XYZ file of C-alpha atoms in Angstrom:
647
model
C 59.818 92.213 83.392
C 58.432 95.571 84.559
C 55.508 93.889 86.306
C 57.828 91.218 87.726
C 59.988 93.914 89.312
C 56.872 95.383 90.920
C 55.590 92.044 92.200
C 58.983 91.088 93.566
C 59.153 94.340 95.550
C 55.578 94.040 96.729
C 56.033 90.575 98.232
C 58.746 91.458 100.828
C 56.817 94.638 101.748
C 53.613 92.698 102.468
C 55.536 90.008 104.343
C 57.173 92.664 106.495
C 53.856 94.256 107.339
C 52.602 90.844 108.429
C 55.754 90.172 110.460
C 55.360 93.445 112.336
C 51.938 92.232 113.437
C 53.374 88.877 114.546
C 56.148 90.693 116.410
C 53.576 92.609 118.447
C 51.787 89.307 119.100
C 55.010 87.719 120.369
C 55.097 85.081 117.621
C 58.531 86.170 116.426
C 61.246 87.556 118.688
C 62.901 90.259 116.602
C 62.601 92.013 113.267
C 65.023 94.029 111.153
C 62.949 96.053 108.732
C 63.924 96.694 105.137
C 60.851 98.774 104.356
C 61.875 101.436 101.880
C 64.928 99.495 100.670
C 63.227 96.739 98.659
C 64.412 98.024 95.281
C 68.047 97.223 96.086
C 67.613 93.602 97.135
C 65.116 92.852 94.368
C 66.999 94.701 91.631
C 70.363 93.101 92.425
C 68.876 89.607 92.721
C 67.006 89.873 89.434
C 70.173 91.122 87.728
C 72.031 87.965 88.787
C 71.580 84.459 87.446
C 69.968 81.857 89.701
C 73.216 79.918 90.104
C 75.243 82.982 91.145
C 75.802 83.440 94.869
C 74.354 86.342 96.829
C 75.444 87.213 100.372
C 72.671 89.388 101.869
C 72.195 91.245 105.145
C 69.264 91.354 107.543
C 67.477 94.053 105.547
C 67.437 92.110 102.298
C 64.287 90.011 102.516
C 63.798 90.695 98.801
C 66.823 88.515 98.008
C 65.188 85.496 99.652
C 61.727 86.050 98.171
C 63.027 86.841 94.671
C 64.986 83.572 94.765
C 61.579 81.996 95.504
C 62.358 80.342 98.827
C 59.073 78.803 100.070
C 57.602 81.287 102.514
C 56.690 78.675 105.125
C 60.403 77.896 105.480
C 61.216 81.558 106.049
C 58.408 81.852 108.592
C 59.607 78.680 110.348
C 63.148 80.075 110.392
C 61.985 83.250 112.126
C 60.106 81.211 114.716
C 62.981 78.822 115.392
C 61.243 75.737 114.022
C 62.675 72.624 112.392
C 61.596 73.342 108.828
C 63.597 76.558 108.885
C 67.203 76.603 107.792
C 69.048 76.452 111.135
C 66.974 73.947 113.163
C 66.233 76.714 115.662
C 69.933 77.354 116.291
C 69.994 80.837 114.841
C 67.408 83.414 113.975
C 66.186 85.835 111.294
C 68.545 86.022 108.300
C 71.562 84.337 109.899
C 71.479 81.376 107.565
C 72.482 80.227 104.146
C 71.178 77.740 101.638
C 73.141 76.064 98.881
C 69.884 75.202 97.128
C 69.149 78.884 96.489
C 72.802 80.041 96.367
C 72.353 82.389 99.329
C 74.948 82.784 102.083
C 73.599 84.548 105.152
C 75.355 86.992 107.406
C 76.682 86.738 110.933
C 76.181 89.556 113.416
C 79.773 90.726 113.032
C 78.822 91.992 109.548
C 82.277 92.306 107.978
C 83.318 88.649 107.505
C 80.837 88.000 104.715
C 82.730 90.418 102.473
C 85.828 88.221 102.587
C 83.674 85.118 102.162
C 82.341 86.655 98.958
C 85.960 87.042 97.835
C 86.416 83.305 98.326
C 83.347 82.384 96.294
C 84.425 84.803 93.565
C 87.943 83.337 93.667
C 86.443 79.864 93.185
C 84.444 81.149 90.204
C 87.625 82.556 88.694
C 89.517 79.296 89.251
C 86.669 77.357 87.615
C 86.401 79.837 84.753
C 82.598 79.726 84.945
C 82.032 83.447 84.170
C 79.909 83.963 87.263
C 79.618 87.017 89.470
C 79.115 87.110 93.258
C 77.179 89.876 95.003
C 77.669 90.739 98.670
C 75.782 93.279 100.760
C 76.823 95.484 103.640
C 75.642 98.752 105.123
C 77.406 102.068 105.453
C 78.189 101.152 109.069
C 79.848 97.925 107.967
C 82.296 99.881 105.824
C 83.951 101.065 109.037
C 85.110 97.544 109.820
C 88.568 96.348 108.888
C 87.055 93.384 107.040
C 85.610 95.808 104.476
C 89.007 97.240 103.623
C 90.749 93.859 103.615
C 88.094 92.276 101.382
C 88.159 95.109 98.842
C 91.932 95.061 98.743
C 92.132 91.303 98.136
C 89.403 91.477 95.498
C 91.246 94.242 93.670
C 94.711 92.676 93.881
C 93.363 89.332 92.650
C 90.812 90.897 90.235
C 87.934 88.840 91.604
C 84.475 88.875 89.971
C 82.552 90.319 92.911
C 80.129 93.195 93.447
C 80.342 94.924 96.836
C 76.873 96.375 97.383
C 76.810 99.044 100.098
C 73.345 100.102 101.214
C 73.896 103.606 102.544
C 70.669 104.092 104.456
C 71.910 106.945 106.605
C 72.271 105.255 110.004
C 74.168 102.385 111.623
C 71.620 101.772 114.375
C 71.561 105.381 115.719
C 74.960 106.542 114.443
C 74.540 108.827 111.407
C 76.667 108.297 108.318
C 78.647 111.480 108.965
C 80.018 109.798 112.102
C 80.924 106.638 110.172
C 83.064 108.133 107.410
C 84.502 111.488 106.398
C 84.074 111.476 102.645
C 81.241 112.663 100.460
C 80.402 109.283 98.985
C 81.267 105.745 100.034
C 81.793 104.958 96.368
C 84.852 107.211 96.514
C 86.580 104.509 98.553
C 86.791 102.372 95.433
C 89.441 104.675 94.005
C 91.833 103.785 96.815
C 91.600 100.123 95.848
C 91.879 100.672 92.125
C 88.399 99.399 91.374
C 85.352 100.652 89.513
C 82.708 102.259 91.692
C 79.239 103.629 91.063
C 76.557 105.556 92.914
C 73.050 104.223 92.313
C 69.677 105.550 93.429
C 68.676 102.676 95.690
C 65.024 103.701 95.688
C 64.668 103.517 91.906
C 64.086 99.901 90.909
C 64.637 100.547 87.206
C 67.985 102.219 87.834
C 69.073 99.466 90.217
C 68.095 96.644 87.879
C 69.432 98.126 84.637
C 72.745 99.380 86.033
C 73.476 96.258 88.067
C 72.586 94.069 85.079
C 75.085 95.967 82.924
C 77.782 95.826 85.583
C 77.213 92.116 86.259
C 77.537 91.319 82.574
C 80.780 93.276 82.315
C 82.187 91.341 85.286
C 81.210 88.024 83.712
C 83.058 88.925 80.531
C 86.082 90.402 82.287
C 86.460 89.325 85.950
C 87.019 92.333 88.213
C 85.548 93.774 91.425
C 83.105 96.686 91.547
C 81.986 98.819 94.489
C 78.348 99.955 94.355
C 76.906 102.547 96.728
C 73.122 102.491 96.861
C 71.676 105.704 98.253
C 68.595 104.858 100.292
C 67.086 105.318 103.757
C 65.948 103.198 106.661
C 62.365 104.228 107.409
C 62.002 102.091 110.528
C 64.418 101.376 113.404
C 67.608 99.342 113.193
C 65.338 96.715 114.668
C 61.848 97.378 115.905
C 62.791 97.785 119.569
C 65.205 100.625 118.810
C 62.664 102.921 117.142
C 63.541 106.071 115.159
C 63.468 108.872 117.741
C 67.058 109.806 116.879
C 66.066 110.585 113.264
C 64.816 114.151 112.501
C 61.158 114.017 111.430
C 61.808 116.175 108.383
C 64.292 113.593 107.135
C 61.743 110.827 107.546
C 59.193 112.926 105.657
C 61.590 113.546 102.758
C 62.406 109.866 102.320
C 58.785 108.780 102.752
C 58.119 110.587 99.471
C 60.826 108.471 97.841
C 59.195 105.137 98.702
C 60.429 102.770 95.953
C 57.191 100.794 95.675
C 54.749 103.705 95.684
C 56.779 105.639 93.136
C 57.241 102.657 90.849
C 53.571 101.798 91.150
C 52.720 105.359 90.079
C 55.120 105.071 87.134
C 53.559 101.801 85.961
C 50.078 103.285 86.110
C 51.188 106.400 84.250
C 52.632 104.179 81.516
C 49.469 102.114 81.359
C 51.335 98.963 82.332
C 49.147 98.221 85.368
C 45.835 99.473 86.667
C 44.115 99.334 90.040
C 42.492 96.010 89.200
C 45.846 94.339 88.528
C 47.353 96.021 91.574
C 44.632 94.582 93.792
C 44.937 91.161 92.161
C 48.672 91.045 92.845
C 48.254 92.118 96.462
C 45.474 89.581 97.051
C 47.548 86.803 95.468
C 50.577 87.603 97.624
C 48.455 87.996 100.781
C 46.887 84.604 100.134
C 50.328 83.026 99.699
C 51.562 84.642 102.916
C 48.564 83.467 104.957
C 48.676 79.964 103.504
C 52.372 79.505 104.276
C 52.060 81.193 107.654
C 49.408 78.690 108.647
C 51.787 75.861 107.760
C 54.595 77.380 109.839
C 52.398 78.209 112.828
C 50.975 74.685 112.914
C 54.447 73.146 113.107
C 55.486 72.010 116.567
C 58.376 73.670 118.323
C 61.691 71.850 118.200
C 62.195 69.228 120.890
C 65.738 69.443 122.182
C 67.903 66.380 121.603
C 71.439 66.627 123.002
C 72.729 63.853 120.757
C 71.539 65.617 117.608
C 73.016 68.888 118.808
C 76.432 67.365 119.393
C 76.350 65.385 116.155
C 75.864 68.591 114.179
C 78.885 70.453 115.536
C 81.117 68.819 112.906
C 80.373 67.457 109.479
C 80.671 63.691 109.612
C 84.173 62.739 108.595
C 85.022 59.245 107.437
C 88.696 58.560 108.005
C 90.418 57.645 104.759
C 93.140 55.230 105.774
C 96.108 55.180 103.438
C 98.833 52.803 104.576
C 102.429 53.442 103.698
C 104.904 50.965 102.290
C 108.275 50.126 103.807
C 110.236 52.718 101.817
C 111.280 55.565 104.062
C 113.970 58.167 104.557
C 115.191 60.307 107.420
C 113.755 63.801 107.195
C 113.453 66.866 109.362
C 110.184 67.996 110.888
C 109.973 70.855 108.381
C 110.559 68.494 105.449
C 107.752 66.216 106.602
C 105.344 69.170 106.461
C 106.542 70.224 103.025
C 106.352 66.710 101.594
C 102.948 66.063 103.136
C 101.613 69.321 101.776
C 102.999 68.655 98.299
C 101.541 65.144 98.178
C 98.141 66.481 99.223
C 98.334 69.098 96.460
C 98.805 66.242 93.985
C 96.029 64.165 95.533
C 93.501 67.033 95.582
C 93.959 68.720 92.223
C 92.012 71.849 93.209
C 93.516 72.319 96.682
C 94.586 75.948 97.155
C 97.345 77.192 99.484
C 97.257 80.822 100.616
C 99.551 82.842 102.852
C 102.006 85.691 103.098
C 105.189 85.191 101.055
C 104.440 81.530 100.312
C 104.748 81.657 96.521
C 108.085 82.494 94.886
C 109.735 83.108 98.263
C 108.542 79.757 99.596
C 107.328 81.090 102.949
C 109.456 82.371 105.796
C 110.263 78.764 106.746
C 110.681 77.661 103.100
C 108.000 74.998 103.437
C 106.381 75.864 100.093
C 109.611 76.495 98.218
C 109.240 75.319 94.630
C 105.465 74.900 94.896
C 104.675 77.715 92.454
C 106.752 76.106 89.737
C 105.002 72.773 90.246
C 101.406 73.869 90.910
C 101.112 77.418 89.531
C 100.183 80.757 91.069
C 96.439 80.071 90.917
C 96.853 77.363 93.561
C 99.810 78.779 95.497
C 98.764 82.304 96.413
C 100.709 85.105 98.000
C 98.274 87.155 100.048
C 98.278 90.736 101.247
C 98.854 91.127 104.982
C 95.237 90.534 105.965
C 94.673 87.428 108.062
C 90.972 88.090 108.520
C 90.139 88.418 104.824
C 92.210 85.394 103.833
C 90.574 83.124 106.412
C 87.209 84.407 105.159
C 88.315 83.789 101.576
C 89.082 80.203 102.559
C 85.534 79.936 103.902
C 84.183 81.185 100.578
C 86.257 78.604 98.724
C 84.764 75.895 100.930
C 81.230 77.108 100.195
C 82.091 76.784 96.499
C 83.455 73.264 97.068
C 87.204 73.911 97.100
C 89.618 72.851 99.863
C 92.261 75.252 101.104
C 95.249 75.488 103.402
C 96.051 78.872 104.916
C 99.515 79.473 106.333
C 99.514 81.915 109.217
C 103.070 83.186 109.003
C 103.220 82.834 112.789
C 100.461 81.424 114.996
C 100.567 84.711 116.932
C 99.140 86.495 113.873
C 95.904 84.526 113.950
C 94.683 87.102 116.451
C 94.210 89.445 113.472
C 91.821 86.867 112.017
C 90.353 85.541 115.256
C 86.752 86.529 114.549
C 86.217 84.492 111.364
C 87.902 81.462 112.953
C 85.759 81.270 116.088
C 82.533 82.815 114.775
C 82.394 81.732 111.149
C 84.478 78.618 110.556
C 83.589 77.063 113.901
C 79.838 77.685 113.786
C 78.769 77.402 110.150
C 78.104 73.675 110.059
C 76.194 73.759 113.335
C 74.111 76.723 112.174
C 73.217 75.778 108.581
C 75.132 72.622 107.686
C 77.802 74.413 105.673
C 81.216 72.969 106.459
C 84.496 74.861 106.448
C 86.915 72.606 104.553
C 89.983 74.509 105.730
C 93.329 73.824 107.385
C 95.053 76.709 109.147
C 98.767 76.030 109.495
C 100.075 77.576 112.728
C 103.874 77.879 113.145
C 104.122 78.352 116.883
C 106.149 78.092 120.056
C 109.143 79.434 121.915
C 112.679 78.335 122.765
C 113.919 80.196 119.687
C 114.411 83.683 121.152
C 111.693 85.291 119.030
C 109.926 87.316 121.712
C 106.281 88.085 122.598
C 104.829 88.297 119.074
C 106.449 85.302 117.358
C 106.611 82.669 120.099
C 103.140 82.050 121.481
C 101.617 78.617 121.605
C 97.977 79.650 121.590
C 96.154 76.373 121.092
C 93.951 76.995 124.149
C 92.237 79.864 122.309
C 90.739 77.230 120.037
C 90.470 73.960 121.967
C 87.575 75.459 123.918
C 85.681 76.553 120.784
C 83.201 73.899 119.597
C 83.448 73.283 115.873
C 87.241 73.467 115.552
C 89.703 70.592 115.429
C 93.199 71.170 116.808
C 96.241 69.082 115.856
C 99.665 69.500 117.467
C 102.247 66.852 116.468
C 105.746 66.419 117.891
C 107.482 64.104 115.400
C 108.021 64.162 111.620
C 106.231 60.831 111.079
C 103.100 61.994 112.860
C 103.243 65.408 111.262
C 103.128 64.152 107.698
C 100.339 61.640 108.287
C 98.235 63.976 110.420
C 98.565 66.830 107.919
C 97.205 64.563 105.183
C 94.242 63.629 107.394
C 93.646 67.251 108.385
C 93.410 68.215 104.719
C 91.088 65.275 104.007
C 88.836 66.242 106.907
C 85.906 68.438 105.758
C 85.979 70.458 108.990
C 88.170 73.399 110.057
C 91.496 72.172 111.479
C 94.148 74.278 113.189
C 97.449 72.520 112.588
C 100.105 73.653 115.069
C 103.753 73.266 114.053
C 106.405 74.029 116.650
C 109.112 76.162 115.041
C 111.854 74.904 117.377
C 111.275 71.403 115.995
C 111.436 72.393 112.317
C 115.140 71.737 111.863
C 116.122 70.085 115.141
C 114.111 66.841 114.979
C 114.718 64.076 112.435
C 112.990 60.746 111.956
C 112.496 57.962 109.444
C 109.363 58.892 107.500
C 107.613 56.956 104.683
C 108.337 58.458 101.294
C 104.843 57.985 99.885
C 101.537 59.536 100.957
C 99.905 58.082 104.084
C 97.408 59.109 106.750
C 97.114 58.982 110.542
C 93.669 59.396 112.146
C 92.885 62.559 114.071
C 91.887 62.120 117.704
C 94.250 59.260 118.556
C 97.086 59.746 121.041
C 100.135 57.530 121.024
C 102.099 55.991 123.913
C 105.724 56.552 122.945
C 107.241 55.064 126.136
C 105.755 52.595 128.627
C 106.186 52.321 132.372
C 104.349 51.672 135.614
C 105.152 54.479 138.071
C 103.612 57.555 136.478
C 101.808 58.859 133.375
C 103.375 61.804 131.577
C 100.992 63.600 129.199
C 102.230 66.191 126.730
C 102.364 67.347 123.112
C 104.496 69.411 120.744
C 108.013 70.408 121.786
C 107.222 69.656 125.424
C 107.156 65.921 124.630
C 110.857 66.140 123.827
C 111.542 67.964 127.091
C 109.820 65.140 128.974
C 111.858 62.513 127.134
C 115.074 64.385 127.932
C 114.177 64.280 131.634
C 113.587 60.539 131.461
C 116.919 60.002 129.706
C 118.605 61.722 132.641
C 116.666 59.525 135.062
C 116.567 55.987 133.618
C 115.218 54.631 136.903
C 111.862 56.382 136.365
C 109.312 54.014 134.817
C 106.735 56.124 133.003
C 104.031 55.979 130.393
C 104.619 58.902 128.033
C 101.526 59.938 126.084
C 101.895 62.182 123.051
C 98.417 63.608 122.538
C 99.063 64.587 118.885
C 95.463 65.837 118.580
C 94.043 68.164 121.225
C 90.550 68.397 119.778
C 89.128 65.814 119.603
C 91.009 64.585 122.660
C 91.840 60.901 123.127
C 90.707 60.738 126.732
C 90.481 56.938 126.857
C 94.215 56.488 126.280
C 94.815 58.914 129.151
C 92.375 57.164 131.493
C 93.727 53.683 130.766
C 97.270 54.788 131.510
C 96.392 56.666 134.709
C 94.361 53.702 135.992
C 97.523 51.627 135.528
C 100.086 53.998 137.051
C 98.032 55.865 139.666
C 99.843 59.154 139.064
C 99.697 61.763 136.283
C 101.698 64.828 135.348
C 100.784 67.065 132.404
C 103.423 69.183 130.697
C 102.483 72.024 128.364
C 104.439 74.942 126.938
C 101.469 77.286 127.189
C 100.957 79.298 130.372
C 99.197 77.363 133.104
C 95.909 79.125 133.771
C 93.241 78.257 131.212
C 95.482 75.893 129.265
C 94.412 72.457 128.062
C 96.290 70.797 130.943
C 93.654 72.202 133.282
C 90.892 70.378 131.432
C 92.882 67.174 131.217
C 93.541 67.348 134.954
C 89.848 67.855 135.654
C 88.909 64.952 133.380
C 91.361 62.649 135.160
C 90.030 63.635 138.582
C 86.442 63.127 137.440
C 87.014 59.783 135.733
C 89.980 58.189 137.527
C 89.780 59.575 141.066
C 89.611 56.171 142.773
C 92.798 55.091 140.973
C 94.896 58.111 141.922
C 97.688 57.882 144.477
C 98.408 61.610 144.279
C 96.853 64.811 142.936
C 97.322 65.389 139.212
C 100.205 67.780 138.592
C 100.320 70.442 135.864
C 103.587 71.982 134.698
C 103.573 74.966 132.365
C 105.190 78.285 131.511
C 105.000 81.144 133.991
C 102.093 83.595 133.843
C 103.676 86.263 131.674
C 104.041 87.037 127.986
C 106.952 85.138 126.479
C 110.146 87.273 126.621
C 112.890 87.750 124.022
C 116.217 87.495 125.935
C 117.308 83.873 126.148
C 117.890 83.930 129.901
C 114.389 85.297 130.441
C 112.878 82.837 127.953
C 114.551 79.904 129.730
C 113.075 81.129 132.986
C 109.661 81.456 131.340
C 109.524 77.969 129.832
C 108.852 74.861 131.998
C 111.643 72.948 130.298
C 114.048 73.041 133.243
C 111.383 72.832 135.966
C 109.694 69.684 134.742
C 112.242 67.220 136.118
C 111.952 68.645 139.635
C 108.147 68.547 139.511
C 108.218 64.980 138.154
C 110.411 63.741 141.012
C 108.306 65.574 143.568
C 105.134 63.856 142.338
C 106.823 60.447 142.310
C 107.786 60.982 145.962
C 104.291 62.046 147.020
């Protein structure tokens, strides 16, 4: 074991030295050096079992090499070649691999801490007595994700180790400008968790202490905060250099080199000699050169647009479940509740998370009674931390568990925006890891709730590749689409208009059934004009037509905004020659703009008039009812519709 620790530290050091040469030769584009910090990555990895997940950073090469990833694959990854882990779509250590139970970072640093919570939560649900280790730096502890992740882990007593590598600098910002406490480990007290300070340059201390802590977590699931004291000898990345670091500080830490000191210890104890040292270095150098030759001889990736687009989403095979003739009239809100409950029964490990959703049943009472039926493990109240809970859902998906997250109001997703658009949306494209998550988004105005509880913010997400967006208007569609959204292995944002919850009723099948995502429906047929809408706005359009029975219109309910059923739109517009798009969202940058452009590009020769967009005015949504009525396009649509018909 003592020699294995030495060899495992030596390998990433020798690889790094080789990579620095290749960097100067222009054969790799960037390098984040972990020289001087090898003991932490190697010690933690060796303390964990091979089937326990590790979430490393860009200075943890020792995690990858200790898990024995073939070096040619690492070299190919750093050169953007096909045999790497991201098909050239991302670089350096921004990748994960289920085969080696490693989940790589994204540049935003903080989200991986919450993802580790999710994996640890899955371990706890499975009762497999496994621990998860996640890395961050002292700079990363300044991010809100750090605090949210530690809080969730402590409240839920998750089996996770938060490993903070305090190497003195976040790029050029010294630790004293990152936090105002003596030790980062002290932060553990505020979250009611164990915390320890470990000499990160002493491989024996790292390995023995982490091994003990990991075993205690396996026996009794709980989170632990570990602060590893170490130092970054080289720049944040090679281009940044180290001019901002006092030379005397560099000299002090150079004497604490973990490999040189451990090597000296082993020789003093008679465990190795110079002959064995040379043999190990020659063996590793030979392995590096052999694998490097394989990677360098591989051709660069040839771009294929079809392959790129096919890898944005995990392939989803629609599972059609037809309903029988038994139905009952239910409200919109009841359709959601019933659909959710039936999916919980169909997927026996499906987890629901959100604020106040357990005993209280959620602010809209959609999950009322769920705790009694499914238990608190699967129906989870969360702290007020949208970012960490969305990240936790991602961790559950990595561990093979589906989840539904209720955003109390769609407005609040802004507090968790980063993991949605940068983690959930991009993971499958980057390293073929899907995000099997549904985010429920109670949204919309016309209820006098003001600027922070009334937004309909679907356009934030329809333009982000990798996300699916569903926005039904009727109870029947809502129940069937929710079932399909949960079945889909990709991230789905499921918008539910609050004004429809208790105002719209419809006959809905009693049993479980599905409706495919990406298919619009024509709910009224006519010849004079095509009306395109979704959500509550569909009902506003229908009200206008009821007042004007002489207007003959196709009314298209989009139901799904991403993927968009463009063919149904085109076929209708080619028939009627005119199109008007009604959305509740503000006009500029909304999805109606894209639909209008698509119609002009694909149906221009069929048009008898310009495509018209009708939307809310360009302001935040106000509280006072008179102001809200003025804001919404509800009363303006009829006038705009008649104007277009008379064009």
